PDB file of C-alpha atoms in Angstrom:
ATOM      1  CA  MET A   1     172.844-213.022   3.589  1.00  0.00           C
ATOM      2  CA  ASP A   2     173.154-214.380   7.120  1.00  0.00           C
ATOM      3  CA  ILE A   3     174.565-217.824   7.781  1.00  0.00           C
ATOM      4  CA  TYR A   4     174.839-218.862  11.364  1.00  0.00           C
ATOM      5  CA  GLY A   5     175.412-215.292  12.511  1.00  0.00           C
ATOM      6  CA  GLN A   6     177.878-214.399   9.759  1.00  0.00           C
ATOM      7  CA  SER A   7     176.798-211.818   7.313  1.00  0.00           C
ATOM      8  CA  PHE A   8     177.872-211.981   3.612  1.00  0.00           C
ATOM      9  CA  SER A   9     177.370-209.146   1.040  1.00  0.00           C
ATOM     10  CA  SER A  10     177.171-211.761  -1.821  1.00  0.00           C
ATOM     11  CA  ARG A  11     174.211-214.136  -2.137  1.00  0.00           C
ATOM     12  CA  LEU A  12     176.065-216.427  -4.635  1.00  0.00           C
ATOM     13  CA  MET A  13     178.069-219.545  -3.545  1.00  0.00           C
ATOM     14  CA  LEU A  14     180.222-221.581  -5.993  1.00  0.00           C
ATOM     15  CA  GLY A  15     181.727-225.077  -5.998  1.00  0.00           C
ATOM     16  CA  THR A  16     185.346-225.803  -7.027  1.00  0.00           C
ATOM     17  CA  ALA A  17     184.914-229.017  -9.059  1.00  0.00           C
ATOM     18  CA  GLN A  18     185.369-229.731 -12.786  1.00  0.00           C
ATOM     19  CA  TYR A  19     187.172-226.409 -13.808  1.00  0.00           C
ATOM     20  CA  PRO A  20     189.614-226.922 -16.730  1.00  0.00           C
ATOM     21  CA  SER A  21     192.470-225.352 -14.797  1.00  0.00           C
ATOM     22  CA  PRO A  22     193.337-223.583 -11.583  1.00  0.00           C
ATOM     23  CA  ALA A  23     193.685-220.389 -13.477  1.00  0.00           C
ATOM     24  CA  ILE A  24     190.193-220.627 -14.907  1.00  0.00           C
ATOM     25  CA  LEU A  25     188.780-221.421 -11.489  1.00  0.00           C
ATOM     26  CA  ALA A  26     190.513-218.341  -9.944  1.00  0.00           C
ATOM     27  CA  ALA A  27     189.196-216.077 -12.873  1.00  0.00           C
ATOM     28  CA  ALA A  28     185.678-217.399 -12.397  1.00  0.00           C
ATOM     29  CA  PHE A  29     185.750-216.647  -8.648  1.00  0.00           C
ATOM     30  CA  LYS A  30     187.212-213.241  -9.211  1.00  0.00           C
ATOM     31  CA  ALA A  31     184.451-212.455 -11.711  1.00  0.00           C
ATOM     32  CA  ALA A  32     181.620-213.668  -9.362  1.00  0.00           C
ATOM     33  CA  GLY A  33     182.888-212.457  -5.946  1.00  0.00           C
ATOM     34  CA  PRO A  34     180.965-215.317  -4.189  1.00  0.00           C
ATOM     35  CA  ALA A  35     180.234-215.376  -0.473  1.00  0.00           C
ATOM     36  CA  LEU A  36     181.497-218.858   0.070  1.00  0.00           C
ATOM     37  CA  VAL A  37     183.360-221.611  -1.814  1.00  0.00           C
ATOM     38  CA  THR A  38     182.384-225.281  -1.378  1.00  0.00           C
ATOM     39  CA  VAL A  39     185.175-227.872  -1.095  1.00  0.00           C
ATOM     40  CA  SER A  40     184.693-231.553  -1.109  1.00  0.00           C
ATOM     41  CA  LEU A  41     187.081-233.235   1.352  1.00  0.00           C
ATOM     42  CA  ARG A  42     186.564-236.573  -0.395  1.00  0.00           C
ATOM     43  CA  ARG A  43     187.313-235.288  -3.894  1.00  0.00           C
ATOM     44  CA  GLU A  44     189.907-232.627  -3.280  1.00  0.00           C
ATOM     45  CA  THR A  45     191.902-234.143  -0.465  1.00  0.00           C
ATOM     46  CA  LEU A  46     191.171-237.827  -0.085  1.00  0.00           C
ATOM     47  CA  GLY A  47     191.125-239.028  -3.654  1.00  0.00           C
ATOM     48  CA  GLY A  48     193.990-240.249  -5.739  1.00  0.00           C
ATOM     49  CA  GLN A  49     197.111-238.171  -5.551  1.00  0.00           C
ATOM     50  CA  SER A  50     195.334-235.501  -3.584  1.00  0.00           C
ATOM     51  CA  GLY A  51     194.902-237.880  -0.682  1.00  0.00           C
ATOM     52  CA  VAL A  52     195.456-237.133   2.967  1.00  0.00           C
ATOM     53  CA  GLY A  53     197.836-239.901   3.987  1.00  0.00           C
ATOM     54  CA  GLN A  54     199.529-240.475   7.404  1.00  0.00           C
ATOM     55  CA  GLY A  55     201.690-237.496   6.680  1.00  0.00           C
ATOM     56  CA  GLY A  56     198.772-235.105   5.871  1.00  0.00           C
ATOM     57  CA  PHE A  57     198.114-233.532   2.487  1.00  0.00           C
ATOM     58  CA  GLY A  58     199.789-234.973  -0.530  1.00  0.00           C
ATOM     59  CA  GLN A  59     201.484-232.505  -2.925  1.00  0.00           C
ATOM     60  CA  ALA A  60     198.344-232.147  -5.132  1.00  0.00           C
ATOM     61  CA  GLY A  61     196.267-231.550  -2.094  1.00  0.00           C
ATOM     62  CA  GLN A  62     198.660-228.898  -0.888  1.00  0.00           C
ATOM     63  CA  ASN A  63     198.460-227.166  -4.215  1.00  0.00           C
ATOM     64  CA  PHE A  64     194.706-227.202  -4.153  1.00  0.00           C
ATOM     65  CA  TRP A  65     194.527-226.005  -0.707  1.00  0.00           C
ATOM     66  CA  GLN A  66     196.898-223.066  -1.518  1.00  0.00           C
ATOM     67  CA  LEU A  67     194.625-222.163  -4.440  1.00  0.00           C
ATOM     68  CA  VAL A  68     191.561-222.082  -2.353  1.00  0.00           C
ATOM     69  CA  ARG A  69     193.293-219.894   0.256  1.00  0.00           C
ATOM     70  CA  ASP A  70     194.533-217.600  -2.507  1.00  0.00           C
ATOM     71  CA  LEU A  71     190.876-216.999  -3.500  1.00  0.00           C
ATOM     72  CA  SER A  72     190.267-215.188  -0.180  1.00  0.00           C
ATOM     73  CA  VAL A  73     186.797-216.540   0.085  1.00  0.00           C
ATOM     74  CA  ALA A  74     185.250-218.192   3.206  1.00  0.00           C
ATOM     75  CA  ILE A  75     185.275-222.137   2.877  1.00  0.00           C
ATOM     76  CA  LEU A  76     182.238-224.345   3.111  1.00  0.00           C
ATOM     77  CA  PRO A  77     183.356-227.980   3.255  1.00  0.00           C
ATOM     78  CA  ASN A  78     180.821-230.538   2.120  1.00  0.00           C
ATOM     79  CA  THR A  79     180.220-234.212   2.358  1.00  0.00           C
ATOM     80  CA  ALA A  80     179.685-234.775  -1.298  1.00  0.00           C
ATOM     81  CA  GLY A  81     179.449-238.485  -2.315  1.00  0.00           C
ATOM     82  CA  CYS A  82     178.543-239.793   1.088  1.00  0.00           C
ATOM     83  CA  HIS A  83     175.772-242.406   1.006  1.00  0.00           C
ATOM     84  CA  SER A  84     175.363-243.195   4.750  1.00  0.00           C
ATOM     85  CA  VAL A  85     175.061-241.358   8.002  1.00  0.00           C
ATOM     86  CA  LYS A  86     178.359-242.864   9.320  1.00  0.00           C
ATOM     87  CA  GLU A  87     180.180-241.776   6.218  1.00  0.00           C
ATOM     88  CA  ALA A  88     178.786-238.312   6.183  1.00  0.00           C
ATOM     89  CA  VAL A  89     179.539-237.657   9.931  1.00  0.00           C
ATOM     90  CA  ALA A  90     183.111-239.116   9.574  1.00  0.00           C
ATOM     91  CA  THR A  91     183.728-236.817   6.585  1.00  0.00           C
ATOM     92  CA  ALA A  92     182.377-233.788   8.283  1.00  0.00           C
ATOM     93  CA  GLN A  93     184.551-234.416  11.462  1.00  0.00           C
ATOM     94  CA  MET A  94     187.680-234.657   9.219  1.00  0.00           C
ATOM     95  CA  ALA A  95     186.726-231.568   7.272  1.00  0.00           C
ATOM     96  CA  ARG A  96     186.514-229.496  10.541  1.00  0.00           C
ATOM     97  CA  GLU A  97     190.092-230.676  11.349  1.00  0.00           C
ATOM     98  CA  VAL A  98     191.423-229.975   7.876  1.00  0.00           C
ATOM     99  CA  PHE A  99     189.737-226.715   7.099  1.00  0.00           C
ATOM    100  CA  GLY A 100     189.385-225.280  10.564  1.00  0.00           C
ATOM    101  CA  THR A 101     185.688-224.430  10.308  1.00  0.00           C
ATOM    102  CA  THR A 102     182.513-225.691  11.966  1.00  0.00           C
ATOM    103  CA  LEU A 103     180.475-224.913   8.873  1.00  0.00           C
ATOM    104  CA  ILE A 104     179.539-227.993   6.922  1.00  0.00           C
ATOM    105  CA  LYS A 105     177.302-228.553   3.923  1.00  0.00           C
ATOM    106  CA  LEU A 106     175.799-231.884   4.712  1.00  0.00           C
ATOM    107  CA  GLU A 107     175.005-234.357   1.893  1.00  0.00           C
ATOM    108  CA  VAL A 108     173.654-237.823   2.447  1.00  0.00           C
ATOM    109  CA  ILE A 109     172.866-239.242  -0.972  1.00  0.00           C
ATOM    110  CA  GLY A 110     170.005-241.885  -1.145  1.00  0.00           C
ATOM    111  CA  GLU A 111     169.511-242.551  -4.868  1.00  0.00           C
ATOM    112  CA  ALA A 112     172.430-242.982  -7.374  1.00  0.00           C
ATOM    113  CA  ASP A 113     170.669-241.868 -10.560  1.00  0.00           C
ATOM    114  CA  THR A 114     169.148-238.649  -9.313  1.00  0.00           C
ATOM    115  CA  LEU A 115     171.495-238.036  -6.446  1.00  0.00           C
ATOM    116  CA  GLN A 116     168.407-237.310  -4.419  1.00  0.00           C
ATOM    117  CA  PRO A 117     169.147-236.804  -0.653  1.00  0.00           C
ATOM    118  CA  ASP A 118     168.294-239.506   1.736  1.00  0.00           C
ATOM    119  CA  LEU A 119     166.072-237.355   3.911  1.00  0.00           C
ATOM    120  CA  PHE A 120     165.926-239.956   6.829  1.00  0.00           C
ATOM    121  CA  GLY A 121     169.713-240.183   7.004  1.00  0.00           C
ATOM    122  CA  LEU A 122     170.028-236.495   6.487  1.00  0.00           C
ATOM    123  CA  VAL A 123     168.081-235.634   9.568  1.00  0.00           C
ATOM    124  CA  GLU A 124     169.926-238.278  11.611  1.00  0.00           C
ATOM    125  CA  ALA A 125     173.345-236.990  10.528  1.00  0.00           C
ATOM    126  CA  ALA A 126     172.291-233.430  11.025  1.00  0.00           C
ATOM    127  CA  GLY A 127     171.258-234.044  14.611  1.00  0.00           C
ATOM    128  CA  ILE A 128     174.589-235.782  15.377  1.00  0.00           C
ATOM    129  CA  LEU A 129     176.638-233.004  13.924  1.00  0.00           C
ATOM    130  CA  ALA A 130     174.632-230.167  15.408  1.00  0.00           C
ATOM    131  CA  ALA A 131     175.128-231.799  18.801  1.00  0.00           C
ATOM    132  CA  GLU A 132     178.867-231.793  18.139  1.00  0.00           C
ATOM    133  CA  GLY A 133     178.899-228.073  17.540  1.00  0.00           C
ATOM    134  CA  PHE A 134     178.757-228.024  13.775  1.00  0.00           C
ATOM    135  CA  GLU A 135     176.804-225.454  11.853  1.00  0.00           C
ATOM    136  CA  VAL A 136     174.987-227.494   9.451  1.00  0.00           C
ATOM    137  CA  LEU A 137     173.714-226.570   5.993  1.00  0.00           C
ATOM    138  CA  PRO A 138     171.784-229.599   4.725  1.00  0.00           C
ATOM    139  CA  TYR A 139     171.319-230.428   1.046  1.00  0.00           C
ATOM    140  CA  THR A 140     167.583-231.379   1.084  1.00  0.00           C
ATOM    141  CA  THR A 141     164.545-231.411  -1.090  1.00  0.00           C
ATOM    142  CA  GLU A 142     161.613-229.002  -0.933  1.00  0.00           C
ATOM    143  CA  ASP A 143     159.702-231.483   1.407  1.00  0.00           C
ATOM    144  CA  LEU A 144     158.086-229.444   4.264  1.00  0.00           C
ATOM    145  CA  VAL A 145     158.253-232.286   6.821  1.00  0.00           C
ATOM    146  CA  ALA A 146     161.896-232.971   6.216  1.00  0.00           C
ATOM    147  CA  ALA A 147     162.509-229.254   6.661  1.00  0.00           C
ATOM    148  CA  GLU A 148     160.826-229.151   9.858  1.00  0.00           C
ATOM    149  CA  ARG A 149     162.652-232.153  11.142  1.00  0.00           C
ATOM    150  CA  LEU A 150     165.976-230.635  10.111  1.00  0.00           C
ATOM    151  CA  LEU A 151     165.255-227.412  11.947  1.00  0.00           C
ATOM    152  CA  ARG A 152     164.334-229.353  15.092  1.00  0.00           C
ATOM    153  CA  ALA A 153     167.676-231.299  14.744  1.00  0.00           C
ATOM    154  CA  GLY A 154     169.480-227.962  15.069  1.00  0.00           C
ATOM    155  CA  CYS A 155     169.892-226.646  11.496  1.00  0.00           C
ATOM    156  CA  ARG A 156     169.433-222.925  10.991  1.00  0.00           C
ATOM    157  CA  VAL A 157     169.965-222.927   7.272  1.00  0.00           C
ATOM    158  CA  LEU A 158     168.204-225.144   4.709  1.00  0.00           C
ATOM    159  CA  MET A 159     169.575-225.865   1.165  1.00  0.00           C
ATOM    160  CA  PRO A 160     166.699-227.225  -0.946  1.00  0.00           C
ATOM    161  CA  TRP A 161     167.598-228.490  -4.460  1.00  0.00           C
ATOM    162  CA  GLY A 162     166.150-226.769  -7.545  1.00  0.00           C
ATOM    163  CA  ALA A 163     166.681-229.965  -9.602  1.00  0.00           C
ATOM    164  CA  PRO A 164     169.037-233.009  -9.451  1.00  0.00           C
ATOM    165  CA  ILE A 165     172.793-232.110  -9.299  1.00  0.00           C
ATOM    166  CA  GLY A 166     174.391-231.198 -12.614  1.00  0.00           C
ATOM    167  CA  SER A 167     170.975-231.569 -14.546  1.00  0.00           C
ATOM    168  CA  ALA A 168     170.632-227.845 -15.490  1.00  0.00           C
ATOM    169  CA  ARG A 169     166.846-228.149 -15.260  1.00  0.00           C
ATOM    170  CA  GLY A 170     166.465-225.061 -13.075  1.00  0.00           C
ATOM    171  CA  LEU A 171     163.561-225.057 -10.600  1.00  0.00           C
ATOM    172  CA  ASN A 172     161.706-228.271 -11.070  1.00  0.00           C
ATOM    173  CA  ASN A 173     159.079-227.633  -8.407  1.00  0.00           C
ATOM    174  CA  VAL A 174     158.340-223.902  -8.176  1.00  0.00           C
ATOM    175  CA  TYR A 175     155.234-224.604  -6.198  1.00  0.00           C
ATOM    176  CA  GLY A 176     157.029-226.686  -3.649  1.00  0.00           C
ATOM    177  CA  LEU A 177     159.941-224.180  -3.369  1.00  0.00           C
ATOM    178  CA  ARG A 178     157.468-221.258  -2.896  1.00  0.00           C
ATOM    179  CA  SER A 179     155.603-223.338  -0.214  1.00  0.00           C
ATOM    180  CA  LEU A 180     158.735-224.087   1.631  1.00  0.00           C
ATOM    181  CA  ARG A 181     159.875-220.371   1.578  1.00  0.00           C
ATOM    182  CA  ALA A 182     156.438-219.279   2.890  1.00  0.00           C
ATOM    183  CA  HIS A 183     156.323-221.902   5.653  1.00  0.00           C
ATOM    184  CA  PHE A 184     159.591-220.846   7.072  1.00  0.00           C
ATOM    185  CA  PRO A 185     160.019-217.112   6.406  1.00  0.00           C
ATOM    186  CA  GLU A 186     162.740-216.451   8.988  1.00  0.00           C
ATOM    187  CA  VAL A 187     165.014-219.335   8.054  1.00  0.00           C
ATOM    188  CA  THR A 188     167.902-218.738   5.749  1.00  0.00           C
ATOM    189  CA  MET A 189     167.416-220.785   2.593  1.00  0.00           C
ATOM    190  CA  ILE A 190     169.844-221.378  -0.361  1.00  0.00           C
ATOM    191  CA  VAL A 191     168.776-223.060  -3.493  1.00  0.00           C
ATOM    192  CA  ASP A 192     171.352-225.725  -4.250  1.00  0.00           C
ATOM    193  CA  ALA A 193     171.837-227.854  -7.383  1.00  0.00           C
ATOM    194  CA  GLY A 194     170.251-228.101 -10.831  1.00  0.00           C
ATOM    195  CA  LEU A 195     170.622-224.511 -11.938  1.00  0.00           C
ATOM    196  CA  GLY A 196     171.927-224.262 -15.506  1.00  0.00           C
ATOM    197  CA  ALA A 197     171.284-220.730 -16.476  1.00  0.00           C
ATOM    198  CA  PRO A 198     171.436-217.214 -14.955  1.00  0.00           C
ATOM    199  CA  SER A 199     167.676-216.965 -15.320  1.00  0.00           C
ATOM    200  CA  HIS A 200     167.266-219.958 -13.054  1.00  0.00           C
ATOM    201  CA  ALA A 201     169.134-218.211 -10.391  1.00  0.00           C
ATOM    202  CA  ALA A 202     167.156-215.057 -10.892  1.00  0.00           C
ATOM    203  CA  ALA A 203     163.924-216.990 -10.478  1.00  0.00           C
ATOM    204  CA  ALA A 204     165.083-218.512  -7.236  1.00  0.00           C
ATOM    205  CA  MET A 205     165.837-215.180  -5.842  1.00  0.00           C
ATOM    206  CA  GLU A 206     162.598-213.719  -7.035  1.00  0.00           C
ATOM    207  CA  LEU A 207     160.860-216.413  -4.889  1.00  0.00           C
ATOM    208  CA  GLY A 208     162.525-214.869  -1.903  1.00  0.00           C
ATOM    209  CA  PHE A 209     165.421-217.271  -1.344  1.00  0.00           C
ATOM    210  CA  ASP A 210     168.374-215.828   0.385  1.00  0.00           C
ATOM    211  CA  GLY A 211     171.010-217.268  -2.035  1.00  0.00           C
ATOM    212  CA  VAL A 212     172.011-219.881  -4.591  1.00  0.00           C
ATOM    213  CA  LEU A 213     174.842-222.472  -4.879  1.00  0.00           C
ATOM    214  CA  LEU A 214     176.085-223.841  -8.077  1.00  0.00           C
ATOM    215  CA  ASN A 215     179.064-225.379  -9.705  1.00  0.00           C
ATOM    216  CA  THR A 216     178.547-227.200 -13.036  1.00  0.00           C
ATOM    217  CA  ALA A 217     176.926-224.342 -14.890  1.00  0.00           C
ATOM    218  CA  VAL A 218     179.903-222.212 -14.435  1.00  0.00           C
ATOM    219  CA  ALA A 219     182.782-224.719 -14.489  1.00  0.00           C
ATOM    220  CA  GLY A 220     181.430-226.322 -17.618  1.00  0.00           C
ATOM    221  CA  ALA A 221     180.778-223.056 -19.615  1.00  0.00           C
ATOM    222  CA  ASP A 222     182.826-222.236 -22.599  1.00  0.00           C
ATOM    223  CA  ASP A 223     183.893-219.128 -20.695  1.00  0.00           C
ATOM    224  CA  PRO A 224     183.480-219.882 -16.905  1.00  0.00           C
ATOM    225  CA  ALA A 225     184.581-216.358 -15.770  1.00  0.00           C
ATOM    226  CA  ALA A 226     181.863-214.695 -18.061  1.00  0.00           C
ATOM    227  CA  MET A 227     179.275-217.133 -16.821  1.00  0.00           C
ATOM    228  CA  ALA A 228     180.235-216.633 -13.237  1.00  0.00           C
ATOM    229  CA  ARG A 229     179.681-213.018 -13.689  1.00  0.00           C
ATOM    230  CA  ALA A 230     176.402-213.516 -15.422  1.00  0.00           C
ATOM    231  CA  PHE A 231     175.155-215.672 -12.377  1.00  0.00           C
ATOM    232  CA  ALA A 232     176.332-212.938  -9.995  1.00  0.00           C
ATOM    233  CA  LEU A 233     174.392-210.269 -11.823  1.00  0.00           C
ATOM    234  CA  ALA A 234     171.355-212.546 -12.055  1.00  0.00           C
ATOM    235  CA  VAL A 235     171.361-213.165  -8.381  1.00  0.00           C
ATOM    236  CA  GLU A 236     171.595-209.503  -7.676  1.00  0.00           C
ATOM    237  CA  ALA A 237     168.804-208.679 -10.033  1.00  0.00           C
ATOM    238  CA  GLY A 238     166.559-211.365  -8.745  1.00  0.00           C
ATOM    239  CA  ARG A 239     166.937-210.280  -5.091  1.00  0.00           C
ATOM    240  CA  LEU A 240     166.318-206.598  -5.977  1.00  0.00           C
ATOM    241  CA  GLY A 241     163.258-207.569  -7.870  1.00  0.00           C
ATOM    242  CA  PHE A 242     161.959-209.555  -4.837  1.00  0.00           C
ATOM    243  CA  GLU A 243     162.719-206.690  -2.481  1.00  0.00           C
ATOM    244  CA  ALA A 244     161.046-204.108  -4.826  1.00  0.00           C
ATOM    245  CA  GLY A 245     157.854-206.143  -4.894  1.00  0.00           C
ATOM    246  CA  LEU A 246     156.970-208.180  -7.976  1.00  0.00           C
ATOM    247  CA  MET A 247     153.625-207.556  -9.586  1.00  0.00           C
ATOM    248  CA  ALA A 248     151.207-210.396  -9.417  1.00  0.00           C
ATOM    249  CA  ALA A 249     150.333-212.378 -12.552  1.00  0.00           C
ATOM    250  CA  ARG A 250     147.003-211.739 -14.156  1.00  0.00           C
ATOM    251  CA  ASP A 251     144.583-213.808 -16.160  1.00  0.00           C
ATOM    252  CA  MET A 252     143.377-210.902 -18.251  1.00  0.00           C
ATOM    253  CA  ALA A 253     145.142-207.917 -19.864  1.00  0.00           C
ATOM    254  CA  ALA A 254     145.331-204.573 -18.078  1.00  0.00           C
ATOM    255  CA  PRO A 255     146.155-201.459 -20.036  1.00  0.00           C
ATOM    256  CA  SER A 256     149.196-199.436 -18.970  1.00  0.00           C
ATOM    257  CA  THR A 257     147.925-196.326 -20.717  1.00  0.00           C
ATOM    258  CA  PRO A 258     144.795-194.673 -19.158  1.00  0.00           C
ATOM    259  CA  VAL A 259     141.698-194.821 -21.295  1.00  0.00           C
ATOM    260  CA  PHE A 260     139.930-191.948 -19.431  1.00  0.00           C
ATOM    261  CA  GLY A 261     139.840-188.897 -21.498  1.00  0.00           C
ATOM    262  CA  GLN A 262     140.656-190.540 -24.824  1.00  0.00           C
ATOM    263  CA  ALA A 263     138.918-189.051 -27.887  1.00  0.00           C
ATOM    264  CA  VAL A 264     135.895-191.055 -29.053  1.00  0.00           C
ATOM    265  CA  LEU A 265     135.436-190.982 -32.850  1.00  0.00           C
ATOM    266  CA  ALA A 266     131.935-191.322 -34.046  1.00  0.00           C
TER     267      ALA A 266
END
């Protein structure tokens, strides 16, 4: 998987929220071997005791940052929870200073119940950040027009949702996702959000997407490490199936055993 010129052997990306403990988080990441770990600056380093004050990281923030570094996985900061262009841009700028990377998963949320992206604000923020040298991975929908505008704004990766964040509904609009993939065959695309089962990840990969990003399905499992491994295997299987060439669906049955030469009983 290629992301802004960086090549990753894994096609799975994991978030860091909602794990029961640091030890369980570490075990899940070890089991999955993900390409990237997403970190929310707002949640992990700006909220509560984890806040970045005038003196930098608080103690909780330092502990979390040490945990992330110990995972030995590339970091993808995100602007989770941002509801305006100004807020998202400011959060991205802070993330670049804190984490020392120009990669940013850009979220501009437009609707509170579904957490659907604000596509107008997303395009605007992506243009601002791309002009500042950020390598933007926008969390978007399967909308073709929005995808075109994001690419024009300077994005080289797109992250369409499978379903609303945390919903575990899988791929809500397979037709839309397939159309998006077909319209932009050379663009790296990662299905982000709404995946609840390993089969959902495999289905995304079978459509030809380059990777998947998830969090809740692993962090909220009874055994996060086992679930992380299951998703890693599903991603690998789905990609292998896509590359091998999936057979087309048929309306009628087709026998797998040749009928020529069979005995005919009178």
